[in-house]
GROMACS .gro file of N, CA, C and O in nm:
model
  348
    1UNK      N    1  13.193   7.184  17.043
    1UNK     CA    2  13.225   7.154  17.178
    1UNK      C    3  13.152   7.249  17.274
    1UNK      O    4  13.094   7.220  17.379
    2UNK      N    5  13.168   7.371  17.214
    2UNK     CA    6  13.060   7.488  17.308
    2UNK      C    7  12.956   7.426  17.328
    2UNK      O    8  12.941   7.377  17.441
    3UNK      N    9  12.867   7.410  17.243
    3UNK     CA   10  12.722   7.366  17.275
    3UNK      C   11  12.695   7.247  17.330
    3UNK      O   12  12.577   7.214  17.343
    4UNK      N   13  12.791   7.169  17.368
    4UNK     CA   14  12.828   7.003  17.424
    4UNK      C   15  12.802   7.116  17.594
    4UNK      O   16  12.703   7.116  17.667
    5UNK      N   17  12.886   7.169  17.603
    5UNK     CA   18  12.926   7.232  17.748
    5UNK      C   19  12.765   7.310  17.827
    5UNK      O   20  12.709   7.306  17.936
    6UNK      N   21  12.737   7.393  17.660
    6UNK     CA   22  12.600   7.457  17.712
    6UNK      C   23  12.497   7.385  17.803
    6UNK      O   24  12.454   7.409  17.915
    7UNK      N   25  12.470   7.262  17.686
    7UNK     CA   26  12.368   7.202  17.716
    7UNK      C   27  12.375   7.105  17.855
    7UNK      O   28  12.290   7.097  17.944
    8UNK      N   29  12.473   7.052  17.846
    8UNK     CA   30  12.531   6.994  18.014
    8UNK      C   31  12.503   7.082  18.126
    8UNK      O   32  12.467   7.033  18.233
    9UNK      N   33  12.518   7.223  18.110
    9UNK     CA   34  12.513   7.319  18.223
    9UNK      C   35  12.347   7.373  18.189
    9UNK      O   36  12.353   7.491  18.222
   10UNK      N   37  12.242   7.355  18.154
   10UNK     CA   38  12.131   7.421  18.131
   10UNK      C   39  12.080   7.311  18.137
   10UNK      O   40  11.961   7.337  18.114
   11UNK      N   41  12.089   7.186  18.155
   11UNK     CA   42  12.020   7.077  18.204
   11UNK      C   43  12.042   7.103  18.347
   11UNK      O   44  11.941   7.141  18.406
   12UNK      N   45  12.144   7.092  18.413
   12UNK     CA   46  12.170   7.051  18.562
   12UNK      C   47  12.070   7.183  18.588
   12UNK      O   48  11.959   7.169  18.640
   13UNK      N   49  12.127   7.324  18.541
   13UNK     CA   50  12.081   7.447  18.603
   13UNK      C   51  11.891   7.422  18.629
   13UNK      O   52  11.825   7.454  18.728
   14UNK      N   53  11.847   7.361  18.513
   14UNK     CA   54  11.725   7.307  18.500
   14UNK      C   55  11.658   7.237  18.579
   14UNK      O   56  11.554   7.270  18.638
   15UNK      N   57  11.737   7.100  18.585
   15UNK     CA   58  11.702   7.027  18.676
   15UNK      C   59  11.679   7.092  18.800
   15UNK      O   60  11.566   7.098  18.848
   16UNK      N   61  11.811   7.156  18.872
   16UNK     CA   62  11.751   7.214  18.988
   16UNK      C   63  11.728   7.297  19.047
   16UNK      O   64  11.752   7.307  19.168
   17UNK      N   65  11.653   7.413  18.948
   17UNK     CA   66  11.546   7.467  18.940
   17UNK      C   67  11.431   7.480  18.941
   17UNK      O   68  11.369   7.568  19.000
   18UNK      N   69  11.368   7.358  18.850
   18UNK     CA   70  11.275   7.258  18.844
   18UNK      C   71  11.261   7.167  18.977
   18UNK      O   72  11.146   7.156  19.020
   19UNK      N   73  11.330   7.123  19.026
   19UNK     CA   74  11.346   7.046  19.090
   19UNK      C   75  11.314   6.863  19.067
   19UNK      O   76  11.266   6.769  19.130
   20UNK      N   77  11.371   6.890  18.945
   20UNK     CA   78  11.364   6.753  18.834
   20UNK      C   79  11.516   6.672  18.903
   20UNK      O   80  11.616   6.735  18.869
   21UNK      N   81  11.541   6.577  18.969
   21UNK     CA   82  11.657   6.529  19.021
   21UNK      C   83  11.700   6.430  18.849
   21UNK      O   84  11.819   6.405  18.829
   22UNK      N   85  11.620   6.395  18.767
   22UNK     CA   86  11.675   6.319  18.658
   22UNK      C   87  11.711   6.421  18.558
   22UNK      O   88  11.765   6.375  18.458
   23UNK      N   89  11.697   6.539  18.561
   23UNK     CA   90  11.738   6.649  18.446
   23UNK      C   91  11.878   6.664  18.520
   23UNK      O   92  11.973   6.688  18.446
   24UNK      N   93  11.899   6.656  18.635
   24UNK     CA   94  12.014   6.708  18.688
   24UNK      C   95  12.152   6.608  18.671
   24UNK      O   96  12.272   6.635  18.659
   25UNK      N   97  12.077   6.480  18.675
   25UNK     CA   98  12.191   6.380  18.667
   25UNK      C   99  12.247   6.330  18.505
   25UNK      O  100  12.337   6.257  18.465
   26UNK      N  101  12.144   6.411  18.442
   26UNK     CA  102  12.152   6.395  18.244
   26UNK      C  103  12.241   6.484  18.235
   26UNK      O  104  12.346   6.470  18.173
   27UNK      N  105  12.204   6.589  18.301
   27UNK     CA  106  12.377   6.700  18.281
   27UNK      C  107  12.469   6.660  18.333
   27UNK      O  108  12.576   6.675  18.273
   28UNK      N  109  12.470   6.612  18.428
   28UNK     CA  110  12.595   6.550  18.511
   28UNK      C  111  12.697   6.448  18.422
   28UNK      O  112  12.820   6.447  18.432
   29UNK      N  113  12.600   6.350  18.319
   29UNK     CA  114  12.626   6.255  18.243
   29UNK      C  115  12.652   6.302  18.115
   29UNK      O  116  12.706   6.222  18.038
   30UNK      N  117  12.616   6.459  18.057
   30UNK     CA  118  12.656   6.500  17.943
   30UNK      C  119  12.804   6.580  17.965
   30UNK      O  120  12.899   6.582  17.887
   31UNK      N  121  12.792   6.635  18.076
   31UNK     CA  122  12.925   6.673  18.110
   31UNK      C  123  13.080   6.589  18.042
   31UNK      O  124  13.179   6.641  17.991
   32UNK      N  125  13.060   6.494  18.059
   32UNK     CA  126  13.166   6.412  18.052
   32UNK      C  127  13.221   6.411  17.903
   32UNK      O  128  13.342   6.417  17.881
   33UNK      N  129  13.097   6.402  17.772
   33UNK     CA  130  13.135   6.382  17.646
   33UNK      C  131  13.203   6.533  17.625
   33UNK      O  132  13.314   6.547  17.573
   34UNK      N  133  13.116   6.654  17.677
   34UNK     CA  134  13.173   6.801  17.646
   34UNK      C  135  13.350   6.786  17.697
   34UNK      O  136  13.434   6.813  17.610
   35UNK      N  137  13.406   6.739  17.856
   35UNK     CA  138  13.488   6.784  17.842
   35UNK      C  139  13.589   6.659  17.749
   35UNK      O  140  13.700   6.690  17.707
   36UNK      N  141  13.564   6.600  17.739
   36UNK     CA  142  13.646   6.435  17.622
   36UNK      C  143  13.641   6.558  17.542
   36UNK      O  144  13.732   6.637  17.567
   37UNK      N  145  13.539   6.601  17.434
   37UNK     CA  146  13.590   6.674  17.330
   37UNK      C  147  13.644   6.811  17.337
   37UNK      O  148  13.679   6.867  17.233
   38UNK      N  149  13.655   6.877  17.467
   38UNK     CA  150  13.751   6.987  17.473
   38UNK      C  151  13.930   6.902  17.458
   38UNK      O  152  14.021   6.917  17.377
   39UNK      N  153  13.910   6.803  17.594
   39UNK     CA  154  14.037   6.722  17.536
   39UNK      C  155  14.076   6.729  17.412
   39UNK      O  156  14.147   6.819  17.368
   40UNK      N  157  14.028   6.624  17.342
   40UNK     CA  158  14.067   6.615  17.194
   40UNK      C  159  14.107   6.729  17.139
   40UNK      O  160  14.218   6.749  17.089
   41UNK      N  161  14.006   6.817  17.150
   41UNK     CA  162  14.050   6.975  17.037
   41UNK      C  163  14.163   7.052  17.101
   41UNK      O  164  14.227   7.134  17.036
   42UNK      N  165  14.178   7.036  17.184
   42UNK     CA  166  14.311   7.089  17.304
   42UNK      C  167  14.433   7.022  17.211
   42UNK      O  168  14.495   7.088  17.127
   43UNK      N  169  14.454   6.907  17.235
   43UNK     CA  170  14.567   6.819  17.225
   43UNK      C  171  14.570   6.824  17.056
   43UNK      O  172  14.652   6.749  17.002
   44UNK      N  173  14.500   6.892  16.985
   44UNK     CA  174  14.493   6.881  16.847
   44UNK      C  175  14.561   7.002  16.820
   44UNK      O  176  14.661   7.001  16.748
   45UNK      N  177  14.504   7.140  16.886
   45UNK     CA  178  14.540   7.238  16.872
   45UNK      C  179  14.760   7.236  16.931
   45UNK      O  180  14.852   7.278  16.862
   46UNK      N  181  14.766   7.195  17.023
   46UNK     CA  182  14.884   7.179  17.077
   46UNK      C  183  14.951   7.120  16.984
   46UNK      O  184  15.025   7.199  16.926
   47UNK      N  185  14.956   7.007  16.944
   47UNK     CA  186  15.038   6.932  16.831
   47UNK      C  187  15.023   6.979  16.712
   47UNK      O  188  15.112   6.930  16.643
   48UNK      N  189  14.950   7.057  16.644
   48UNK     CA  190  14.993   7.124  16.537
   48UNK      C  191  15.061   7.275  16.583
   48UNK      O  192  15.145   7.323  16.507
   49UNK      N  193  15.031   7.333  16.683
   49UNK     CA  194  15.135   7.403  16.741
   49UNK      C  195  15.262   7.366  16.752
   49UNK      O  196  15.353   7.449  16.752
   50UNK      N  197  15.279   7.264  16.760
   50UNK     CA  198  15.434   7.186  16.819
   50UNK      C  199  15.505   7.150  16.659
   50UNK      O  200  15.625   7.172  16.639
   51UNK      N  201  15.415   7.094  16.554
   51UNK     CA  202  15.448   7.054  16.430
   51UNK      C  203  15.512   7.222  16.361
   51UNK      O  204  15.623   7.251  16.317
   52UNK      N  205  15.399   7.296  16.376
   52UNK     CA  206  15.466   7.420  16.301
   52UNK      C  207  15.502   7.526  16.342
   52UNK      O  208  15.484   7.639  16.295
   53UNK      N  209  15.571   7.481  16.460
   53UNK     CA  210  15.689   7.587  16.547
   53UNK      C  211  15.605   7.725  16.557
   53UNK      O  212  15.675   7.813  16.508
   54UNK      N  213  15.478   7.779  16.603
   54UNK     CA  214  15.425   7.898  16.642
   54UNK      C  215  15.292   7.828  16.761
   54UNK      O  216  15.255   7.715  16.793
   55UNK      N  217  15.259   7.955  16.794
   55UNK     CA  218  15.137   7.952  16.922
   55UNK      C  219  15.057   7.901  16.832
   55UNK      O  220  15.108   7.877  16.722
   56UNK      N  221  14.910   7.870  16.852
   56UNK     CA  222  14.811   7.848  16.809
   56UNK      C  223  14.762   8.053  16.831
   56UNK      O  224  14.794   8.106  16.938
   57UNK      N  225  14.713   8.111  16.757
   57UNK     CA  226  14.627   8.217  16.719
   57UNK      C  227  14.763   8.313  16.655
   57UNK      O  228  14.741   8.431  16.627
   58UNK      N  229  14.844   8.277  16.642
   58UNK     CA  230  14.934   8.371  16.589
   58UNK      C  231  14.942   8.411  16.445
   58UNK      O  232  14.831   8.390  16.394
   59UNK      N  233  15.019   8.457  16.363
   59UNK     CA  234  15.037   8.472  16.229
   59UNK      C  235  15.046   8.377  16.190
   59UNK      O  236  15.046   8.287  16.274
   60UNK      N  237  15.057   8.346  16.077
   60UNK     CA  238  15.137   8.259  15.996
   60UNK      C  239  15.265   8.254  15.957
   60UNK      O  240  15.312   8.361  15.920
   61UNK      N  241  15.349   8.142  15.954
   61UNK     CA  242  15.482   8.219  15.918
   61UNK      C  243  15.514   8.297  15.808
   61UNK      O  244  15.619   8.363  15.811
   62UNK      N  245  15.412   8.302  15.675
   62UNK     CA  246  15.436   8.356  15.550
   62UNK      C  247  15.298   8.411  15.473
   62UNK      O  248  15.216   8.353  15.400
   63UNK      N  249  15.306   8.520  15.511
   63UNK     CA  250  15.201   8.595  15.425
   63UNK      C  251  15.229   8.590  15.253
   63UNK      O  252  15.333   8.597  15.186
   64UNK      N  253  15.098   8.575  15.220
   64UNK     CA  254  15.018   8.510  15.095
   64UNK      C  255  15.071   8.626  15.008
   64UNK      O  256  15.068   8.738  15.058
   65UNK      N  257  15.123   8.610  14.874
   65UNK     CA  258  15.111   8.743  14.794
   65UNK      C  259  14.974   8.795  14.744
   65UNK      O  260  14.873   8.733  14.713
   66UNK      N  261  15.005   8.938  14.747
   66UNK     CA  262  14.883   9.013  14.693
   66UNK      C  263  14.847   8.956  14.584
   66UNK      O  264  14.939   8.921  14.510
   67UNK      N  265  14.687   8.927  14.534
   67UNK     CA  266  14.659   8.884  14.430
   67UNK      C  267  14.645   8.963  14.318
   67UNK      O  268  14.582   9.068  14.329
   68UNK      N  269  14.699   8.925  14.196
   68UNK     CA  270  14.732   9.014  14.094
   68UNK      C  271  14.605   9.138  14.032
   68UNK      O  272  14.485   9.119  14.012
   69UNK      N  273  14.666   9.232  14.017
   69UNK     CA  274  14.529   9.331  14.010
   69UNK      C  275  14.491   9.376  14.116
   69UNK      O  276  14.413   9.470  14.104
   70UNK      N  277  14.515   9.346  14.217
   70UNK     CA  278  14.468   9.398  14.319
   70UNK      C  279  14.548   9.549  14.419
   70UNK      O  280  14.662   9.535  14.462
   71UNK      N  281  14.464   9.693  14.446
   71UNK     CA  282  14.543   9.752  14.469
   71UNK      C  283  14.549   9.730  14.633
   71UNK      O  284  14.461   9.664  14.689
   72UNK      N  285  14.654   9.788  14.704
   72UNK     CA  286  14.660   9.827  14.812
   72UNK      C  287  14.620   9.957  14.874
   72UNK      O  288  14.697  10.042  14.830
   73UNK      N  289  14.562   9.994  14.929
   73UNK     CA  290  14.504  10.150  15.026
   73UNK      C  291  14.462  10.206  14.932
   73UNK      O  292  14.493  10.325  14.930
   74UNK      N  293  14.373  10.154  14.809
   74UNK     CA  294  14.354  10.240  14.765
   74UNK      C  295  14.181  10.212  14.736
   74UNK      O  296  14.152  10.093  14.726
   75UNK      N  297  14.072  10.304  14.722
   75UNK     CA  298  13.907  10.220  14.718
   75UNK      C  299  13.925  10.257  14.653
   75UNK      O  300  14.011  10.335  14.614
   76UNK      N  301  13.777  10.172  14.588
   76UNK     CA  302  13.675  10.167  14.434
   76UNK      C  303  13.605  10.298  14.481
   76UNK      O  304  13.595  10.331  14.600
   77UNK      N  305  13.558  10.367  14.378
   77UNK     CA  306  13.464  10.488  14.375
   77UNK      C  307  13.292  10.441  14.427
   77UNK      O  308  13.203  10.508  14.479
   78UNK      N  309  13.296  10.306  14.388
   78UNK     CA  310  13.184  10.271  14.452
   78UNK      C  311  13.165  10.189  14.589
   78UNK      O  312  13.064  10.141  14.638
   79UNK      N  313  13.288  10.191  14.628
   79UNK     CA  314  13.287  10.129  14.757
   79UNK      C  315  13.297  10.283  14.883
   79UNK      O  316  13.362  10.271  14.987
   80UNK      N  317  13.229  10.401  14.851
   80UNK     CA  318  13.245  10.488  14.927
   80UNK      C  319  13.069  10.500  14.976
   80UNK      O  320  12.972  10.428  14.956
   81UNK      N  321  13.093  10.649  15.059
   81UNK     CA  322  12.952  10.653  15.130
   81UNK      C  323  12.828  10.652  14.991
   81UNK      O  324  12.855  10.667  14.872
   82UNK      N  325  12.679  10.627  15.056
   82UNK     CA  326  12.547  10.608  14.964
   82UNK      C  327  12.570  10.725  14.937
   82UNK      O  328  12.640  10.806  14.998
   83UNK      N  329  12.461  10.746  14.769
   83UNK     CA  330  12.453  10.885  14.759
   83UNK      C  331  12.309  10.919  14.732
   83UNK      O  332  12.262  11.021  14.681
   84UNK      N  333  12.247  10.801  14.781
   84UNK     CA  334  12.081  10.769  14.761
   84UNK      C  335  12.025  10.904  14.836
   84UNK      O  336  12.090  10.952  14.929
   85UNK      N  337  11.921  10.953  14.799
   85UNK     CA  338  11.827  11.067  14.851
   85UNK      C  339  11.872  11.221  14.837
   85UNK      O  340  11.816  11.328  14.863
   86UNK      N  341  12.023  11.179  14.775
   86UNK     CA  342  12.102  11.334  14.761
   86UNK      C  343  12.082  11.354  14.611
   86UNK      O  344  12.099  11.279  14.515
   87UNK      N  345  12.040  11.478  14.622
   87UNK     CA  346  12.013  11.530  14.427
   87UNK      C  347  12.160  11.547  14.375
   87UNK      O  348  12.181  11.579  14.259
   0.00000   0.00000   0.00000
């Protein structure tokens, strides 16, 4: 949807800059599909908000268990600083 919006606004900006009056009215006319699909993704995002009782960007209601073997706070010996160029 971003790049729907970009390109609508860097045509017009184009157009009249250029002073191309048909680059200007192609953005004018792409405009319309960018904001239809902000719509859609709006009203998508909202209703699964509404289905599973939280905001849209929030947690989840139930964090995943740790996967087995796996430690917590604790690193690998090789996941620390390089030791390349040091004798």
């Amino acid at each position: 949807m971003f790049p729907l919006g970009m390109t609508a606004t860097c045509t017009m900006t184009a157009g009249t800059v250029c002073h191309v009056p048909w680059l200007v009215g192609l953005g004018k006319a792409l405009v319309w599909p960018a904001v239809i699909a902000w719509a859609v993704v709006s009203v998508g995002a909202l209703r699964r908000a509404l289905r599973t009782g939280r905001r849209p960007g929030s947690e989840p209601a139930s964090v995943p268990p740790p996967r087995p073997g796996g430690r917590s706070g604790t690193r690998s010996p090789r996941s620390g600083p390089s030791r390349r160029g040091r004798p």
